[in-house]
């Protein structure tokens, strides 16, 4: 299990990185934290002609909290996010989800941009991005564009990013003061990708409830559960509304069967975890 | 081929290898540090865990060239003045190892865990070391050892 | 009195090197220079005829020194002997056909592993794909694809064993119950994979360094395959092996393959199996379909049982299979008194990877079924499962006990052990708690499982696979035995070195031997250096030698104790001579030879060592110079299988009693272990810390097989679990946090220290106890577990289906 040969580049600027990607015309791969790509290289399931390593681009690692928006440089480590006071204060849902990402030694290297660009539908960050109406910034030779999750995630392990584009930034609107949250996940073992995960955030304001819900592991892309959110926004956060939202979640998701779980079981779990996430989010919500 | 210069266990080291060479192979083959073990080469078993700039990371998921300029700690670097580190001592005391193959990765993972959480609960220890697979111990002795090490490493009052 | 060390949790001497990264595992250092590296080309097909090879591109690749294929293997090696008479030609690589995904078809040798893997991709193999079969029942259907044309069938072997009069037992039974069980294919995935360095020299000696746990019968088998005399094939094992749990028994075909590669390459060749290879093609236990029947009286007395097994050994039957069926022959009846048994054992070949010993070899299967049947019987008769078992347990006065299948249970007090488990678990209280939980709608269950824990296989058991008529032929050589050796020597300064022929994989042999020798010679463990690096050229060994079947605690420690006693007797003789006293007047006490009574000089070991080494003239006439003793311990109860298929398949037999309480989550079907009690009787415990370490580890292996681990294939024989993301090894978060361990000690009358093995321990009981606990939890739904692993998804489907009906 040794990688096939490749050319290796570790540019120190984003422009250089993009120029390299253009040069290889689709035969190069971007190396971020490497926690998903290097296994694929070791199994020789990925055989790029070249690797463009972003780890030396200092300008891609940051957390900025400005005007209600938290912006993450794509190369921000999951571990940095886990221990960031800004994240703890402004995006507690992201912080909780981070604890579900692999294990601490994985999070030491793994990055927010890498996790999202890898587009594993069972992964936690794509679900949080989807739940919180976040967006990503991608830069290529033709310039920069901003993509909402629905425009980014295509299917299993596939995004709409072009081969010469780099995901440079992840933007998440800060959760309102007093918002409740929960990330519920069911996996066969600790640290595994989710069989199903549910990201939930709730807040009250102006006499009404706002709910944000998305799933991981329940289909080819993370799924925003807008209809469930509407049930809660219409009927409030009582047990009956939560149960109704959970039932609707089971109906909305379109999971597949794999080695670890059947589609029916995943569908069922989507409901169970939605209810659990909403109850816990309700408990943590203030105001 | 690429030159790799790095600090390992406090000493400056260098080597020359293909850019595809994994850090774990570089440590073992080029630097002769065979204490770091290869268990799965896809980041799950954790046997190859080392500290990279003070943080636990899988050396099978890093290229040696990526470690150029880094400060690496391997299991060989844990002893101080010819004595076992308190964590190593605790593993011995509580039978935290049998075959010893996962042990290097387990030690470095536990060390990192205790750094970010100096007084972990049993569940937190279990969650922390779940990053490394052990097939001998059922983890029982390891959990006890890490909890005992937390006590041993805690600053003494007064 | 000098201090006694046996029975103490002495800290391990192995730990210093292992904790500091200074262990010596096979991959850690080249024992010789110019080592080249192998990569193995493997079949992508589950079943395919090999039409030809093109190695030209691979040979031309950077750094490549040799490529060998199945053609070379067919030409230059013989097939391995197999444990059945069916003509199965099992070579160390595919020659005519590939019979499972991952079967070796060629080997590339290059300057380093990266280059070897590059070149391996350039080896072209032309295949004609054939239909595959993976299910053992389908493999026996008339239109099933046949793997081995010469055999003409996928049935590698079949035996119907009859003990007592089972037909009568079933005729006279008041209750008869039947059930079908499925046991999954899983391994133990030691974190260190297989590793081999082979050097084939021009003088015709082939030296192999490897993490093999033999030599066992596999050394002569491999020598024969390579066309070498046994004393031209040298096996050396490095001081440290990174776990095995039986799996490394099956490395030997790769030893032959890499040795052949070295012969062709003309350089030493190293191969370290990678994790993908390990999951694809190392070894595992069998998956089994079992049909069970039990005949009983309404008072719960079991009269007899019928076992019908289909054990799936994969593409070839590899020795020591069919141990999957016959290893527990002597303890087929477990801890129960019933006398009538029929065993119908079919060993089936399908397009899956090969099988062999895996911790608890065949016993996890056996007790999953038997204990499941005991619970069904209890339920049917309205008896508590503990009470039902009590009514059938062997009584203490029956020991030593000859089982109807030929086993000789050396010692035990099964009711006391069960009572202890019940007491620690506070079983009655648990039942009350369960009643409350059930009333609240919770799925709370309690499981019980008992097992006779066999240690030290009598290698004669494998012949149970052969027909008695075949065994009766004059040219048939009966097989039996279980021996181990040890040498103890005293250096001129009085320090002791013990030399073993064992191959420990984490069991702490050095520590345990130091404890034993310290006690026998009145020393401290620090005075004893223990060397356990097997070398077939220098160690005293026999064909049962090795570290498998929980041997060391029983046969290995016995050889050590006997060698130490031999040496001590020599010291006494020598000292008596120096004291000019009759031997009967002196004794060895507190580390010195002293007069039994009265005053007079005493001679310490150190003193005697100095004199004996420096002045051989001081030895009594006729005494051999040198202070050393070698003992070879063999069990006299190890006998060949008899004409009625009875065999004492192991030599010492421990006992395990377990209670587990679980709760099944009503929403997710996840299983949570609330309580787990395991009580063991393994005779004298030499080092409780190490013994308990084996139990914790064994229990988690059992849990892995019951809930997480399975080597899975699709219908076409494609392998689905080739990574540790798919093959799930339990982590610390899945391991039960609370395990209550206790011991009962019934010393074995057969071993000098009274010890037995316990290395496999709870790996054989946990699948049974957790299945019984989950069955009990789901009893209100009318559900009983018949298949493992119980994944949340599979369990949820069972529950949903039960709720629908």
Short mmCIF file of C-alpha atoms in Angstrom, two decimals, chain A residues 1-5 42-45 47 103 186 188-190 192-193 195 259-262 264-265 268-269 272-273 276 279, chain C residues 113-114 117-118 121 274 276 665 667-668 670 707-708 712 720-721 723-726 728-729 733-734 791-793 796-797 800:
data_model
loop_
_atom_site.label_atom_id
_atom_site.label_comp_id
_atom_site.label_asym_id
_atom_site.label_seq_id
_atom_site.Cartn_x
_atom_site.Cartn_y
_atom_site.Cartn_z
CA UNK A 1 0.00 0.00 0.00
CA UNK A 2 2.45 2.62 -1.24
CA UNK A 3 1.37 5.52 -3.43
CA UNK A 4 2.14 5.44 -7.13
CA UNK A 5 4.61 8.06 -8.33
CA UNK A 42 -1.92 4.46 -0.58
CA UNK A 43 -4.57 2.14 -1.96
CA UNK A 44 -3.66 3.46 -5.43
CA UNK A 45 -7.33 4.29 -5.91
CA UNK A 47 -3.32 8.17 -9.09
CA UNK A 103 -10.35 11.34 16.06
CA UNK A 186 -25.18 7.26 14.94
CA UNK A 188 -21.21 1.70 14.37
CA UNK A 189 -17.98 2.73 16.09
CA UNK A 190 -16.69 5.86 17.65
CA UNK A 192 -16.50 6.36 12.03
CA UNK A 193 -18.36 8.20 9.37
CA UNK A 195 -24.56 5.93 9.37
CA UNK A 259 -22.36 -2.57 3.94
CA UNK A 260 -23.14 -0.95 7.28
CA UNK A 261 -26.84 -0.24 7.09
CA UNK A 262 -29.91 -0.65 4.94
CA UNK A 264 -34.78 1.53 5.54
CA UNK A 265 -32.75 1.60 8.70
CA UNK A 268 -35.72 5.26 10.35
CA UNK A 269 -32.60 6.66 12.03
CA UNK A 272 -34.94 9.14 15.48
CA UNK A 273 -31.93 11.41 15.31
CA UNK A 276 -33.13 13.64 19.49
CA UNK A 279 -35.01 17.97 21.79
CA UNK C 113 8.52 -1.92 -1.74
CA UNK C 114 7.41 1.16 -3.66
CA UNK C 117 4.31 -2.33 -6.07
CA UNK C 118 4.87 -0.28 -9.25
CA UNK C 121 0.87 -3.46 -11.53
CA UNK C 274 -0.11 -4.77 4.03
CA UNK C 276 -5.42 -4.75 2.41
CA UNK C 665 -32.19 0.66 22.36
CA UNK C 667 -35.13 3.37 18.70
CA UNK C 668 -31.76 2.51 17.20
CA UNK C 670 -27.99 -0.48 19.46
CA UNK C 707 -21.23 -7.21 16.92
CA UNK C 708 -18.71 -5.64 14.55
CA UNK C 712 -17.98 -10.03 3.72
CA UNK C 720 -16.42 -6.02 0.43
CA UNK C 721 -14.39 -5.40 3.57
CA UNK C 723 -10.25 -1.67 4.70
CA UNK C 724 -10.49 -0.92 8.39
CA UNK C 725 -13.37 1.42 7.49
CA UNK C 726 -15.38 -1.61 6.41
CA UNK C 728 -14.76 -2.81 12.02
CA UNK C 729 -12.37 -3.50 14.87
CA UNK C 733 -15.32 3.30 23.12
CA UNK C 734 -16.95 0.00 22.14
CA UNK C 791 -25.37 -5.07 13.66
CA UNK C 792 -27.80 -2.31 14.58
CA UNK C 793 -29.20 -2.41 11.07
CA UNK C 796 -33.52 -3.37 13.69
CA UNK C 797 -34.82 -5.32 10.70
CA UNK C 800 -39.33 -4.57 12.78
#
